[in-house]
PDB file of C-alpha atoms in Angstrom:
ATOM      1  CA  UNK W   1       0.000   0.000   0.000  1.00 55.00           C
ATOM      2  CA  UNK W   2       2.682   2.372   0.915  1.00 68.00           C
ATOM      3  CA  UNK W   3       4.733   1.823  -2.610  1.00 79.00           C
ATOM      4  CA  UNK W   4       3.301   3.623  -6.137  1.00 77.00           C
ATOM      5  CA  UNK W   5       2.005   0.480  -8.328  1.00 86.00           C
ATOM      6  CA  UNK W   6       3.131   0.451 -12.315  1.00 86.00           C
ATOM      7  CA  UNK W   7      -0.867   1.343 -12.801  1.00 89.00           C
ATOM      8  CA  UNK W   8       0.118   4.735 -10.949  1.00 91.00           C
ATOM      9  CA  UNK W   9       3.279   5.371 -13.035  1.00 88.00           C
ATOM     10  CA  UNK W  10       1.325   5.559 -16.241  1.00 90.00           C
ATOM     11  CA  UNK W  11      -1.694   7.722 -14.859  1.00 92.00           C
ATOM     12  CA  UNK W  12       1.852   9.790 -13.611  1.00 90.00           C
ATOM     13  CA  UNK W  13       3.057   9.357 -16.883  1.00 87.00           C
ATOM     14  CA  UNK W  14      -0.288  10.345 -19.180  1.00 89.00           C
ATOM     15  CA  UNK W  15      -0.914  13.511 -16.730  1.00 89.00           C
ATOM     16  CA  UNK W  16       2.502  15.104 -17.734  1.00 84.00           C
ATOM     17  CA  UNK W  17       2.210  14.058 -21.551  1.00 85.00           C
ATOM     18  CA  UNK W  18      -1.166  15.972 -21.137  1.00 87.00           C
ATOM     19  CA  UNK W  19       0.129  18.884 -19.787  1.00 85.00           C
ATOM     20  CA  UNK W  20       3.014  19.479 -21.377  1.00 80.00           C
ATOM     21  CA  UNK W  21       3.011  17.808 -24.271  1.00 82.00           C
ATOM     22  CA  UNK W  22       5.234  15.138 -26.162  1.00 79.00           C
ATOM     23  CA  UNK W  23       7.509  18.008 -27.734  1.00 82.00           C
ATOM     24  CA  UNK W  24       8.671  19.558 -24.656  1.00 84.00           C
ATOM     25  CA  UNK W  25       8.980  16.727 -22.413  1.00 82.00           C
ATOM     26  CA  UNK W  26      12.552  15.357 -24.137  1.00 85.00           C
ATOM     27  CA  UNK W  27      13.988  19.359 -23.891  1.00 87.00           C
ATOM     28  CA  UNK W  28      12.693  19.298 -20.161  1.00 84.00           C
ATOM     29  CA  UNK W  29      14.336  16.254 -19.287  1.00 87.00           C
ATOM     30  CA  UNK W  30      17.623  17.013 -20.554  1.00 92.00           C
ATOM     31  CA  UNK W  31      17.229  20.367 -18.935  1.00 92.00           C
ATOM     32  CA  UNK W  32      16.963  18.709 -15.543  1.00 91.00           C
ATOM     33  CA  UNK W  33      19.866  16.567 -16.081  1.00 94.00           C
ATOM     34  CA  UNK W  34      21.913  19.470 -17.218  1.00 96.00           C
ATOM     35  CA  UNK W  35      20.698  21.118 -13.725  1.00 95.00           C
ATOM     36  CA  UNK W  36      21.607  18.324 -11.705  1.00 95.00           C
ATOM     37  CA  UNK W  37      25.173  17.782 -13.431  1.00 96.00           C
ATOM     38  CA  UNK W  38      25.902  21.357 -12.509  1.00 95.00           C
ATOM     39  CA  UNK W  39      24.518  20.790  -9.155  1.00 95.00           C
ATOM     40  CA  UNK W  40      26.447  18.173  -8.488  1.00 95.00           C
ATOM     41  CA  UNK W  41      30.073  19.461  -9.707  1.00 94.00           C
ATOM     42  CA  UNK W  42      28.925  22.456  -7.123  1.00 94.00           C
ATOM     43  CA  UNK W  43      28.292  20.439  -4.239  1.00 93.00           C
ATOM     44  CA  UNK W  44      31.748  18.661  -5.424  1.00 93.00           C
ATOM     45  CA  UNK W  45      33.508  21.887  -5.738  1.00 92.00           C
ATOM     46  CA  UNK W  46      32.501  22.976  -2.236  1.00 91.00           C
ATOM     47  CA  UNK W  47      33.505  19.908  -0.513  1.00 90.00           C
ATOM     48  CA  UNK W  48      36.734  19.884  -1.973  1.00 88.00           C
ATOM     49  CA  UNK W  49      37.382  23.944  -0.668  1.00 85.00           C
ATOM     50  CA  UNK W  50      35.898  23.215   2.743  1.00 82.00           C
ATOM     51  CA  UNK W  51      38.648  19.858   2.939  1.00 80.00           C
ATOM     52  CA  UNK W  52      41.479  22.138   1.708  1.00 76.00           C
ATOM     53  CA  UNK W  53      40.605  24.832   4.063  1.00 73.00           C
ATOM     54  CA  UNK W  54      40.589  22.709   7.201  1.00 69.00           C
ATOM     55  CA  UNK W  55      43.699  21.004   5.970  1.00 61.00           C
ATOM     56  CA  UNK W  56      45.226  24.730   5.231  1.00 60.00           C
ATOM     57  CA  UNK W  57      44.310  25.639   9.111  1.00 61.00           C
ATOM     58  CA  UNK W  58      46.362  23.074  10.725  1.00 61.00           C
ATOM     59  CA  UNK W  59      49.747  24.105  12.236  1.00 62.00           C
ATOM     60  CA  UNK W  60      52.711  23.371  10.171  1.00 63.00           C
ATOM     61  CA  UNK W  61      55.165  20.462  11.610  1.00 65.00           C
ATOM     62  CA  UNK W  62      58.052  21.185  13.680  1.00 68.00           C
ATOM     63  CA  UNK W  63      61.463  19.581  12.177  1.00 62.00           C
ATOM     64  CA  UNK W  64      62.811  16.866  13.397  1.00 65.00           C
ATOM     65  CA  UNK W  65      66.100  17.547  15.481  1.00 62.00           C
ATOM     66  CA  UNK W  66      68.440  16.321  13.053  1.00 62.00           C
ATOM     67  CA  UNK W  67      66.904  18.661  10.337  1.00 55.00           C
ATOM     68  CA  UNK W  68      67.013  21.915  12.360  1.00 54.00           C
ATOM     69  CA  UNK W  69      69.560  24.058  11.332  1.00 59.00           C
ATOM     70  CA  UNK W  70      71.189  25.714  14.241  1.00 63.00           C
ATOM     71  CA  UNK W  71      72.241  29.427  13.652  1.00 62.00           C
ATOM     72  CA  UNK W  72      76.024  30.235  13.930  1.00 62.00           C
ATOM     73  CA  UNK W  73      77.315  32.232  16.990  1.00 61.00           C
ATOM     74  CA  UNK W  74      78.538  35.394  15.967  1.00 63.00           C
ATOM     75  CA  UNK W  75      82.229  35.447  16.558  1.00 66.00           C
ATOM     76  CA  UNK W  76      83.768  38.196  17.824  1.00 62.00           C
ATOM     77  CA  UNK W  77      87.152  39.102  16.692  1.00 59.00           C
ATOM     78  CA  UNK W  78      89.942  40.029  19.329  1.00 60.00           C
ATOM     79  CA  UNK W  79      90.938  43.010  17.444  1.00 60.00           C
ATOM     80  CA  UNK W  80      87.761  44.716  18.466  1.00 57.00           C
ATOM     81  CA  UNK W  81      87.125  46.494  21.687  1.00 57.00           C
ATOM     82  CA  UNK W  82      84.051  48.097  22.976  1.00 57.00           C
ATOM     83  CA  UNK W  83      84.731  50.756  25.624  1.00 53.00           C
TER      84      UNK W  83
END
């Protein structure tokens, strides 16, 4: 009871051949799917900037301790006082 029968598809089926007609019904249905494609990509396109952005927001990785590059001390030469 709860599922549409094949008997309701075609009374479905004749209602929108009545109303809109056999010409237009082709050019609406590839209108939807058109619609949908771009809908989709969208929806694709925004999940793939939200997944970048939260991978852009973590904090970068320290070196490990045998990449670091220490700075050198300056050296100060003996030839130069400060008074």
């Amino acid at each position: 009871m709860g599922g549409l029968q094949p008997w309701h598809w075609v009374i479905v089926i004749a209602v929108f051949v009545l109303l809109f007609g056999a010409k237009k019904l082709p050019d609406a249905a590839r209108s939807l799917g058109k619609s949908m494609r771009i809908f989709k990509s969208e929806i694709k396109e925004m999940q793939s900037d939200s997944s970048a952005s939260s991978a852009d927001s973590t904090p970068p990785a320290k070196p490990i301790a045998s990449e670091r590059v220490e700075a050198p001390a300056p050296e100060q030469s003996p030839d130069r006082h400060t008074a």
